[in-house]
Coordinates of C-alpha atoms and ligand atoms in Angstrom, one line a residue:
M1 CA 21.2 7.9 -14.6
L2 CA 20.9 9.5 -18.3
L3 CA 20.9 7.6 -20.8
Y4 CA 20.5 8.3 -24.5
N5 CA 17.5 7.4 -26.0
S6 CA 17.3 7.5 -29.8
L7 CA 13.1 7.4 -29.3
T8 CA 13.2 11.1 -28.1
R9 CA 16.6 11.7 -29.4
R10 CA 17.9 13.2 -26.0
R11 CA 19.6 12.0 -22.9
D12 CA 16.4 10.9 -20.7
E13 CA 16.4 10.3 -17.0
F14 CA 16.6 6.7 -16.8
I15 CA 12.9 5.4 -15.2
P16 CA 12.3 1.9 -15.3
N17 CA 8.5 0.4 -15.4
V18 CA 8.6 -1.0 -12.1
P19 CA 11.3 0.6 -9.5
G20 CA 14.2 -1.2 -9.2
K21 CA 14.0 -3.6 -11.8
V22 CA 14.6 -3.8 -15.4
S23 CA 13.8 -5.5 -18.3
M24 CA 16.2 -5.2 -20.9
Y25 CA 16.3 -6.7 -24.5
T26 CA 19.4 -7.3 -26.8
C27 CA 19.0 -8.5 -30.3
G28 CA 21.2 -11.4 -29.9
P29 CA 23.6 -13.0 -33.4
T30 CA 22.9 -14.2 -36.2
V31 CA 25.0 -17.7 -36.3
Y32 CA 25.7 -18.6 -39.5
H33 CA 29.5 -17.3 -39.2
Y34 CA 31.7 -16.1 -36.6
A35 CA 31.4 -12.7 -34.6
H36 CA 33.6 -9.8 -35.6
I37 CA 35.2 -7.9 -33.3
G38 CA 32.5 -5.0 -34.6
N39 CA 29.6 -7.2 -33.5
L40 CA 31.6 -7.5 -30.1
R41 CA 31.8 -3.9 -29.5
S42 CA 28.3 -3.8 -29.5
Y43 CA 27.4 -6.5 -26.9
I44 CA 30.8 -5.4 -25.1
M45 CA 28.7 -1.8 -24.3
E46 CA 25.5 -3.6 -23.8
D47 CA 27.6 -5.9 -21.4
I48 CA 28.6 -2.7 -19.7
L49 CA 24.9 -1.2 -19.3
E50 CA 23.5 -4.3 -18.0
K51 CA 26.6 -4.3 -15.4
Y52 CA 26.4 -0.8 -14.7
L53 CA 22.3 -0.9 -13.8
R54 CA 23.0 -3.8 -11.6
Y55 CA 26.0 -2.2 -9.8
A56 CA 23.6 1.0 -9.1
G57 CA 20.8 -1.3 -7.6
Y58 CA 18.5 -2.2 -9.8
D59 CA 17.3 -6.4 -10.2
V60 CA 17.8 -6.7 -14.1
T61 CA 16.6 -9.5 -16.1
R62 CA 18.5 -9.5 -19.8
V63 CA 16.9 -11.2 -23.1
M64 CA 18.7 -12.2 -26.1
N65 CA 17.6 -14.0 -28.9
I66 CA 19.6 -16.3 -31.6
T67 CA 19.2 -15.8 -34.9
D68 CA 18.9 -19.1 -36.6
V69 CA 16.6 -18.6 -38.9
G70 CA 14.6 -15.8 -41.2
H71 CA 17.5 -13.2 -41.4
L72 CA 17.6 -12.5 -45.2
T73 CA 21.4 -11.5 -46.9
S74 CA 19.2 -8.0 -47.8
D75 CA 17.3 -6.1 -45.3
A76 CA 14.1 -5.4 -48.0
D77 CA 13.0 -9.4 -47.3
T78 CA 15.3 -10.3 -50.7
G79 CA 18.5 -12.4 -50.7
E80 CA 19.1 -15.6 -49.2
D81 CA 18.5 -16.7 -45.9
K82 CA 21.8 -16.1 -44.2
M83 CA 21.7 -19.2 -42.3
L84 CA 21.4 -21.2 -45.4
K85 CA 24.3 -19.6 -46.8
G86 CA 26.7 -20.6 -43.9
A87 CA 25.2 -24.5 -44.4
K88 CA 25.8 -24.0 -48.4
R89 CA 29.6 -22.7 -47.7
E90 CA 30.1 -25.4 -45.1
K91 CA 28.5 -28.6 -46.2
K92 CA 26.8 -28.8 -42.9
T93 CA 22.7 -28.4 -42.0
V94 CA 21.3 -24.9 -41.0
M95 CA 21.2 -26.7 -37.3
E96 CA 25.0 -27.8 -37.0
I97 CA 26.2 -24.5 -38.3
A98 CA 24.0 -23.1 -36.1
K99 CA 24.9 -25.1 -33.1
Y100 CA 29.0 -24.1 -33.8
Y101 CA 28.4 -20.5 -34.8
T102 CA 26.6 -19.7 -31.0
D103 CA 29.1 -22.1 -29.2
A104 CA 31.8 -19.7 -31.0
F105 CA 29.6 -16.6 -30.0
F106 CA 29.3 -17.6 -26.4
A107 CA 33.3 -18.7 -25.8
D108 CA 34.2 -14.9 -27.6
C109 CA 32.1 -13.2 -25.1
A110 CA 33.1 -15.5 -22.4
K111 CA 36.8 -14.6 -23.3
L112 CA 35.7 -11.0 -23.6
N113 CA 33.9 -10.9 -20.3
I114 CA 31.2 -10.4 -21.1
K115 CA 28.1 -12.1 -18.7
T116 CA 25.5 -14.4 -20.9
P117 CA 21.9 -12.7 -20.5
D118 CA 20.0 -15.0 -18.0
V119 CA 17.7 -16.1 -21.2
V120 CA 19.0 -16.8 -24.4
A121 CA 16.2 -18.0 -26.7
P122 CA 16.8 -19.5 -30.6
A123 CA 13.4 -18.4 -32.6
T124 CA 13.8 -21.4 -34.1
G125 CA 12.5 -22.9 -30.4
C126 CA 9.7 -20.0 -30.9
I127 CA 7.9 -20.3 -33.2
D128 CA 4.0 -21.1 -32.0
E129 CA 4.8 -17.8 -30.5
F130 CA 5.5 -16.1 -33.9
I131 CA 2.2 -17.4 -35.4
H132 CA 0.5 -16.4 -32.7
V133 CA 1.4 -12.8 -32.6
I134 CA 0.9 -13.0 -36.2
E135 CA -2.2 -14.2 -36.1
G136 CA -3.2 -11.3 -34.3
L137 CA -1.7 -8.8 -36.2
L138 CA -3.9 -10.4 -38.9
E139 CA -7.3 -10.1 -36.9
K140 CA -6.6 -6.6 -36.2
G141 CA -6.0 -5.7 -39.4
F142 CA -2.1 -4.7 -39.1
A143 CA -1.1 -7.4 -41.6
Y144 CA -2.5 -9.1 -45.4
E145 CA -1.7 -11.9 -47.1
A146 CA -0.2 -11.3 -50.5
G147 CA 1.1 -14.0 -53.1
G148 CA 1.4 -16.3 -50.6
N149 CA 3.9 -14.8 -47.5
I150 CA 2.0 -12.5 -45.1
Y151 CA 3.0 -8.5 -44.6
F152 CA 2.7 -5.9 -41.8
D153 CA 1.1 -3.1 -43.5
T154 CA 2.9 0.3 -42.5
S155 CA 0.0 2.5 -43.8
K156 CA -2.2 1.3 -41.2
L157 CA 0.1 3.2 -38.6
K158 CA -0.5 6.9 -37.6
Q159 CA 3.7 7.0 -37.7
Y160 CA 5.7 4.2 -38.8
Y161 CA 10.0 6.0 -39.2
V162 CA 10.4 6.7 -35.2
F163 CA 13.7 7.5 -35.2
N164 CA 14.1 10.0 -36.7
D165 CA 17.9 10.8 -36.7
F166 CA 18.0 9.8 -40.3
R167 CA 16.4 11.0 -43.7
E168 CA 13.4 9.2 -44.4
E169 CA 14.6 8.8 -48.1
D170 CA 17.1 6.7 -46.4
L171 CA 14.8 4.7 -45.1
E172 CA 13.0 3.7 -47.7
V173 CA 14.2 0.0 -47.8
G174 CA 12.9 -0.7 -51.5
V175 CA 15.4 2.0 -53.1
C176 CA 18.4 1.7 -50.8
E177 CA 20.8 -0.6 -52.1
G178 CA 19.3 -1.1 -55.6
V179 CA 17.8 -4.3 -54.5
E180 CA 14.9 -5.8 -56.5
E181 CA 11.5 -4.7 -54.9
D182 CA 9.4 -7.2 -53.7
G183 CA 5.9 -6.8 -55.7
N184 CA 3.5 -8.3 -53.3
K185 CA 3.9 -5.2 -50.7
R186 CA 1.4 -3.0 -50.7
N187 CA 3.7 0.0 -49.7
K188 CA 7.5 0.4 -50.1
A189 CA 7.9 0.0 -46.1
D190 CA 5.9 -3.2 -45.5
F191 CA 7.9 -6.0 -44.2
V192 CA 7.6 -10.1 -44.2
L193 CA 5.9 -11.4 -41.2
W194 CA 5.8 -15.2 -42.4
F195 CA 7.5 -16.5 -45.8
T196 CA 5.6 -19.2 -47.1
K197 CA 6.5 -18.4 -51.2
S198 CA 10.0 -18.8 -50.2
K199 CA 11.8 -17.6 -53.4
F200 CA 14.5 -20.8 -52.7
D201 CA 12.5 -23.8 -52.5
D202 CA 15.6 -25.7 -50.3
Q203 CA 15.0 -23.3 -47.1
E204 CA 15.8 -26.3 -45.0
L205 CA 13.8 -24.9 -41.9
K206 CA 10.1 -24.6 -42.5
W207 CA 7.5 -25.1 -40.1
D208 CA 3.5 -25.3 -40.6
S209 CA 1.6 -22.4 -40.1
P210 CA -2.0 -21.7 -41.1
W211 CA -1.1 -19.1 -44.1
G212 CA 1.1 -23.0 -45.3
V213 CA 4.5 -24.5 -44.9
G214 CA 7.3 -21.6 -44.1
Y215 CA 9.3 -19.9 -41.6
P216 CA 9.3 -16.7 -39.8
G217 CA 10.5 -13.0 -41.3
W218 CA 13.8 -11.7 -38.6
H219 CA 12.0 -8.4 -36.7
I220 CA 9.0 -11.3 -35.4
E221 CA 11.4 -12.7 -33.5
C222 CA 12.8 -10.4 -31.6
S223 CA 9.6 -8.2 -30.4
C224 CA 7.9 -11.9 -29.5
I225 CA 10.8 -13.1 -27.9
S226 CA 10.9 -10.4 -25.6
M227 CA 7.0 -10.5 -25.0
K228 CA 7.2 -14.1 -24.6
H229 CA 10.5 -13.4 -20.9
L230 CA 9.3 -10.0 -20.3
G231 CA 6.1 -9.3 -20.7
E232 CA 4.0 -6.8 -22.7
T233 CA 6.3 -4.1 -21.2
L234 CA 10.2 -3.2 -21.6
D235 CA 12.2 -1.0 -20.4
I236 CA 15.3 -1.1 -22.2
H237 CA 15.8 -2.3 -26.1
C238 CA 19.3 -2.3 -27.1
G239 CA 21.3 -3.3 -30.7
G240 CA 24.1 -1.5 -32.8
I241 CA 23.2 1.6 -34.8
D242 CA 22.7 -0.4 -38.4
N243 CA 19.5 -2.5 -36.7
A244 CA 17.8 0.8 -36.0
F245 CA 16.0 0.9 -39.2
P246 CA 14.7 -1.1 -40.0
H247 CA 15.0 -4.5 -37.9
H248 CA 13.9 -1.9 -34.8
T249 CA 11.8 0.1 -36.5
N250 CA 9.6 -2.8 -37.8
E251 CA 9.7 -4.3 -33.9
I252 CA 8.0 -1.1 -32.8
A253 CA 5.7 -1.0 -35.5
Q254 CA 4.1 -4.6 -35.2
S255 CA 4.9 -5.2 -31.0
E256 CA 3.2 -1.9 -30.5
A257 CA -0.1 -3.0 -33.2
Y258 CA -0.3 -6.0 -31.4
L259 CA -0.2 -4.8 -28.0
G260 CA -2.5 -1.6 -28.5
H261 CA 0.1 0.6 -26.4
K262 CA 3.6 1.9 -26.2
W263 CA 6.2 -1.0 -25.8
C264 CA 9.3 0.0 -25.2
N265 CA 10.9 2.9 -23.2
Y266 CA 14.4 3.1 -24.3
W267 CA 16.2 2.0 -27.3
F268 CA 19.8 2.0 -26.8
H269 CA 21.7 2.1 -29.9
V270 CA 25.9 0.9 -30.4
H271 CA 27.7 2.8 -32.8
H272 CA 29.7 1.0 -35.5
L273 CA 33.4 -0.4 -35.4
N274 CA 35.2 0.9 -38.2
T275 CA 38.6 0.0 -40.2
N276 CA 40.6 3.0 -42.0
S277 CA 38.6 1.6 -45.1
G278 CA 35.4 1.8 -43.6
K279 CA 32.3 -0.3 -42.3
M280 CA 33.8 -3.9 -40.9
S281 CA 32.2 -6.5 -42.4
K282 CA 32.7 -10.1 -42.6
S283 CA 32.5 -10.9 -46.1
S284 CA 35.4 -7.9 -47.0
G285 CA 39.0 -7.4 -45.8
E286 CA 40.2 -8.7 -42.9
F287 CA 37.9 -10.9 -40.8
L288 CA 38.4 -9.6 -37.9
T289 CA 37.8 -12.2 -34.7
V290 CA 38.8 -12.3 -31.2
S291 CA 40.6 -15.5 -32.2
L292 CA 42.7 -13.8 -34.4
L293 CA 43.6 -11.0 -32.3
E294 CA 44.7 -14.0 -29.8
S295 CA 46.7 -15.4 -32.7
K296 CA 48.5 -11.9 -32.9
G297 CA 49.3 -12.2 -28.8
Y298 CA 46.7 -9.6 -27.8
N299 CA 44.9 -10.4 -24.3
P300 CA 41.0 -10.2 -25.4
L301 CA 40.6 -7.7 -22.6
V302 CA 42.9 -5.7 -24.2
Y303 CA 40.1 -5.3 -26.9
R304 CA 37.3 -4.5 -24.3
F305 CA 39.6 -1.5 -22.5
F306 CA 40.2 -0.5 -26.2
C307 CA 36.0 -0.2 -26.6
L308 CA 36.1 1.6 -23.1
Q309 CA 37.8 4.4 -23.6
S310 CA 35.7 5.8 -26.5
H311 CA 31.7 6.9 -26.0
Y312 CA 29.5 4.3 -27.8
R313 CA 27.6 6.5 -29.5
K314 CA 30.6 7.5 -31.3
S315 CA 32.1 5.5 -34.4
L316 CA 35.8 4.0 -33.4
V317 CA 38.2 3.4 -35.9
F318 CA 40.3 0.1 -35.6
S319 CA 43.6 -0.2 -36.1
Y320 CA 46.1 -2.2 -34.9
E321 CA 48.3 0.8 -33.8
N322 CA 45.4 1.8 -31.5
L323 CA 45.1 -1.7 -30.0
D324 CA 48.9 -1.9 -29.5
N325 CA 48.4 1.6 -27.5
A326 CA 45.5 -0.1 -25.4
A327 CA 47.8 -2.9 -25.1
V328 CA 50.4 -1.0 -24.0
A329 CA 48.0 1.0 -21.1
Y330 CA 46.5 -2.1 -19.8
K331 CA 49.9 -4.0 -19.1
K332 CA 50.9 -0.5 -17.5
L333 CA 47.4 -0.6 -15.4
V334 CA 48.0 -3.6 -14.3
A335 CA 51.7 -3.4 -13.2
R336 CA 50.5 -0.2 -11.2
I337 CA 47.7 -2.6 -9.5
L338 CA 50.8 -5.3 -8.6
T339 CA 52.7 -2.6 -7.2
L340 CA 49.7 -2.1 -4.8
L341 CA 49.4 -5.4 -4.2
K342 CA 52.9 -5.7 -3.2
S343 CA 52.8 -2.9 -1.0
E344 CA 51.9 -2.6 2.9
Q345 CA 48.2 -2.5 2.4
G346 CA 47.0 -0.1 5.2
E347 CA 43.3 0.1 6.1
I348 CA 40.7 1.4 3.9
D349 CA 39.4 4.9 4.2
P350 CA 35.7 5.1 4.0
A351 CA 35.5 8.5 3.2
A352 CA 38.1 8.2 0.5
F353 CA 36.2 5.2 -1.0
E354 CA 32.9 6.6 -1.3
E355 CA 34.7 10.1 -2.2
R356 CA 36.2 8.2 -5.6
K357 CA 33.1 5.7 -6.5
A358 CA 30.8 8.8 -6.3
A359 CA 33.5 10.2 -9.7
F360 CA 33.0 7.0 -11.7
C361 CA 29.2 6.8 -11.0
A362 CA 28.8 10.4 -12.1
A363 CA 31.2 9.2 -15.4
L364 CA 28.5 6.1 -15.6
D365 CA 25.3 8.1 -14.5
N366 CA 26.7 10.3 -17.8
D367 CA 25.0 8.3 -20.6
M368 CA 27.6 5.4 -19.5
N369 CA 31.1 7.7 -19.7
T370 CA 33.0 4.6 -20.3
S371 CA 36.3 6.7 -20.9
L372 CA 35.5 9.0 -17.6
G373 CA 34.9 6.2 -15.9
V374 CA 38.4 4.7 -16.9
T375 CA 39.8 7.7 -16.2
A376 CA 37.9 7.6 -12.2
L377 CA 40.1 4.7 -12.1
Y378 CA 43.5 5.9 -13.4
D379 CA 42.4 8.8 -10.3
V380 CA 42.3 6.2 -7.9
L381 CA 45.9 4.9 -8.6
K382 CA 47.1 8.8 -8.3
A383 CA 45.0 9.5 -5.3
N384 CA 46.5 10.0 -1.4
T385 CA 44.9 7.4 0.1
T386 CA 46.1 4.0 1.3
P387 CA 46.8 0.7 -1.0
A388 CA 44.1 -0.9 0.9
T389 CA 41.5 1.7 -0.5
K390 CA 42.8 1.8 -3.8
L391 CA 42.8 -1.9 -4.3
A392 CA 38.7 -1.4 -3.0
L393 CA 38.0 0.7 -5.3
I394 CA 40.1 -0.9 -8.6
A395 CA 38.1 -4.1 -7.6
D396 CA 34.6 -2.3 -7.2
F397 CA 34.9 -0.6 -10.6
D398 CA 35.8 -3.7 -12.3
R399 CA 33.1 -5.3 -11.3
V400 CA 31.1 -2.9 -14.1
L401 CA 34.3 -2.2 -16.6
G402 CA 35.3 -6.2 -16.3
L403 CA 38.3 -5.7 -16.8
D404 CA 40.1 -8.6 -14.5
L405 CA 42.3 -6.3 -13.1
I406 CA 43.4 -7.3 -10.0
K407 CA 43.4 -11.1 -11.3
E408 CA 45.9 -9.9 -14.3
A409 CA 47.9 -8.5 -11.1
E410 CA 48.0 -11.4 -8.9
L411 CA 48.9 -13.6 -11.6
L412 CA 52.2 -12.1 -12.1
K413 CA 52.9 -11.2 -8.7
K414 CA 52.6 -15.2 -8.6
A415 CA 54.7 -15.9 -11.7
E416 CA 57.5 -13.2 -9.8
E417 CA 57.2 -15.5 -7.0
E418 CA 57.5 -18.8 -8.7
A419 CA 60.9 -17.2 -10.6
A420 CA 62.0 -16.3 -6.8
N421 CA 62.2 -19.4 -5.7
A422 CA 63.1 -21.4 -9.2
P423 CA 66.1 -23.7 -8.4
L424 CA 69.1 -21.6 -8.9
S425 CA 72.0 -22.8 -12.2
D426 CA 74.1 -25.0 -11.8
D427 CA 76.9 -22.5 -13.5
P428 CA 78.3 -21.0 -10.8
V429 CA 78.6 -17.3 -12.8
I430 CA 75.0 -17.7 -13.7
R431 CA 74.2 -19.0 -10.0
R432 CA 75.9 -15.6 -8.3
I433 CA 74.3 -13.6 -10.2
E434 CA 70.3 -15.1 -9.4
E435 CA 71.9 -14.9 -6.0
L436 CA 72.7 -11.1 -6.4
I437 CA 69.6 -10.8 -7.4
R438 CA 67.7 -12.1 -4.7
E439 CA 69.2 -10.4 -2.2
R440 CA 68.3 -7.2 -3.8
A441 CA 65.0 -8.1 -4.0
E442 CA 65.1 -8.6 -0.2
A443 CA 67.2 -5.3 0.3
K444 CA 64.2 -3.6 -1.7
K445 CA 61.6 -4.9 0.2
A446 CA 63.7 -4.5 3.9
K447 CA 63.5 -0.6 2.2
N448 CA 67.5 -1.0 2.4
Y449 CA 68.4 1.0 -0.7
A450 CA 71.6 1.2 -0.5
R451 CA 72.6 -2.8 -0.4
A452 CA 70.0 -3.0 -3.3
D453 CA 72.0 -0.3 -5.4
E454 CA 75.4 -1.7 -4.5
I455 CA 74.4 -5.4 -6.2
R456 CA 73.0 -3.2 -9.3
Q457 CA 76.2 -1.1 -8.8
T458 CA 78.8 -4.4 -8.2
L459 CA 77.4 -6.5 -11.1
L460 CA 77.7 -3.2 -13.8
A461 CA 80.8 -3.2 -13.1
E462 CA 81.1 -7.0 -14.4
G463 CA 79.4 -6.4 -17.2
V464 CA 75.9 -7.6 -15.9
T465 CA 72.9 -4.9 -16.3
L466 CA 69.7 -5.8 -14.7
I467 CA 66.3 -5.0 -15.7
D468 CA 64.0 -3.9 -13.8
T469 CA 60.1 -6.0 -15.1
P470 CA 56.4 -6.2 -14.4
Q471 CA 57.5 -10.0 -13.9
G472 CA 61.1 -9.5 -11.7
T473 CA 64.3 -8.7 -12.3
Q474 CA 65.8 -10.3 -15.4
Y475 CA 70.0 -9.5 -16.1
K476 CA 72.0 -8.8 -19.6
M477 CA 75.5 -10.0 -19.3
Q478 CA 77.7 -7.7 -22.2
Ligands
AMP501 P1 24.2 -9.8 -36.5 O1 25.1 -10.9 -36.3 O2 24.8 -9.3 -37.7 O3 22.8 -10.0 -36.6 O4 24.6 -8.5 -36.1 C1 24.9 -8.8 -34.7 C2 25.1 -7.0 -33.4 O5 25.9 -6.8 -34.0 C3 23.6 -6.0 -34.3 O6 23.3 -5.6 -32.9 C4 24.4 -5.4 -34.4 O7 23.3 -3.9 -35.3 C5 26.0 -5.1 -34.6 N1 26.8 -4.5 -35.4 C6 27.1 -5.3 -36.9 N2 28.2 -4.6 -37.3 C7 28.9 -3.8 -36.9 C8 29.8 -3.0 -36.4 N3 30.7 -2.6 -37.3 N4 30.3 -2.6 -35.1 C9 29.4 -2.7 -34.0 N5 27.8 -3.1 -33.9 C10 27.9 -3.3 -35.2
ZN502 ZN1 16.5 -8.5 -33.3

């Protein structure tokens, strides 16, 4: 399996540290607001990666943090704690906000068929581990105290900028975005491990530490939570591309300085979902959430389908027009599966099954090419094989794609059957039309197309047009 690795900047053969086992870490949400569908694009693509690894036979352990403290509004360690900002906005406590938006995040994930990771760890539950690692970094000379805070000293590293896809001048957090510089830092790229001298006195969550009462920096959370649950080496670390710098760069710096060896082998970065007017954000433009899409009548799985149709390493533009196209394609796909469910199944053909499965795996083995994976699914529908083989393949691929295709088709089938058995109208004119529609459905089932056609023509002559839909036959009177 080839996977693009941001560390080597090429597609590498994926080889886990322990054969057959994969340790996977994902940067979780900062729970100060709802996740927007851009955030959820990252989680959908990471979910596909996890599901494909399991499908390929690996025993995966996946860990995700919940950032409920320490993530400031600017990556340069300035600004306000995002959680505190959320709490002020809603006049609640930080922990109330954290609980509410953590639950909301997992409710959105469930609607998008994103599996909950094996371990979900809120940062506020790991304070002792953060302190322990920071003590280790101080002992080894990789950290220093200045102005009451503890900083990581990036000048002590042989190499700090690891993801060199970026220009170095863009990486200088102290300079970019015109943010105010922290005068305590010895080097521009240094970052806070522990804040004691908070800029804001109303910081709600504070803990005792050897350096005074304070709270952790955001970057240390992910390193420590990963090490706590997955040990000293990590196979895959995931996140959105905006996290590559400074967050992931700092994670590598502090983890490897602390451990004294290489920490994580593969870095999987999902590129952004943008709107026509640029980067999606929670503060500007329409705040696009799963609930908003639902309120506009979209099935959340249509959004998942939309994401799967493009590669995770390309930025993707969201528009309602693009989503509508995905909705139409999804509906057609389900209708075709419904036709398969209603046809004579036949036997599963093992050779055809293996051939199609190999095409699907080839797509995903090639750096998670989900759009080619979807093409492999369409090829199954077109294939010259039995409905039983096709349905078995669709169910198999959907273990990875997570589109509930057969479930949706079965729901349609049930709705159709219920409609077919619903009581007939009391109005004799309508009752006759309904009876003829049922007779026509039976005739079609018995392959008596002549009779089915005759019924259509009879009704048409009387001014009644029949319309066949995936939900059954409907009629229109002139
Ligand atoms: P946050 O809740 O801000 O910590 O972000 C959660 C995840 O969403 C991180 O992995 C981010 O890198 C990712 N992310 C943020 N904005 C976008 C976007 N527009 N498209 C895709 N992923 C994003
Ligand atoms: Zn992280």
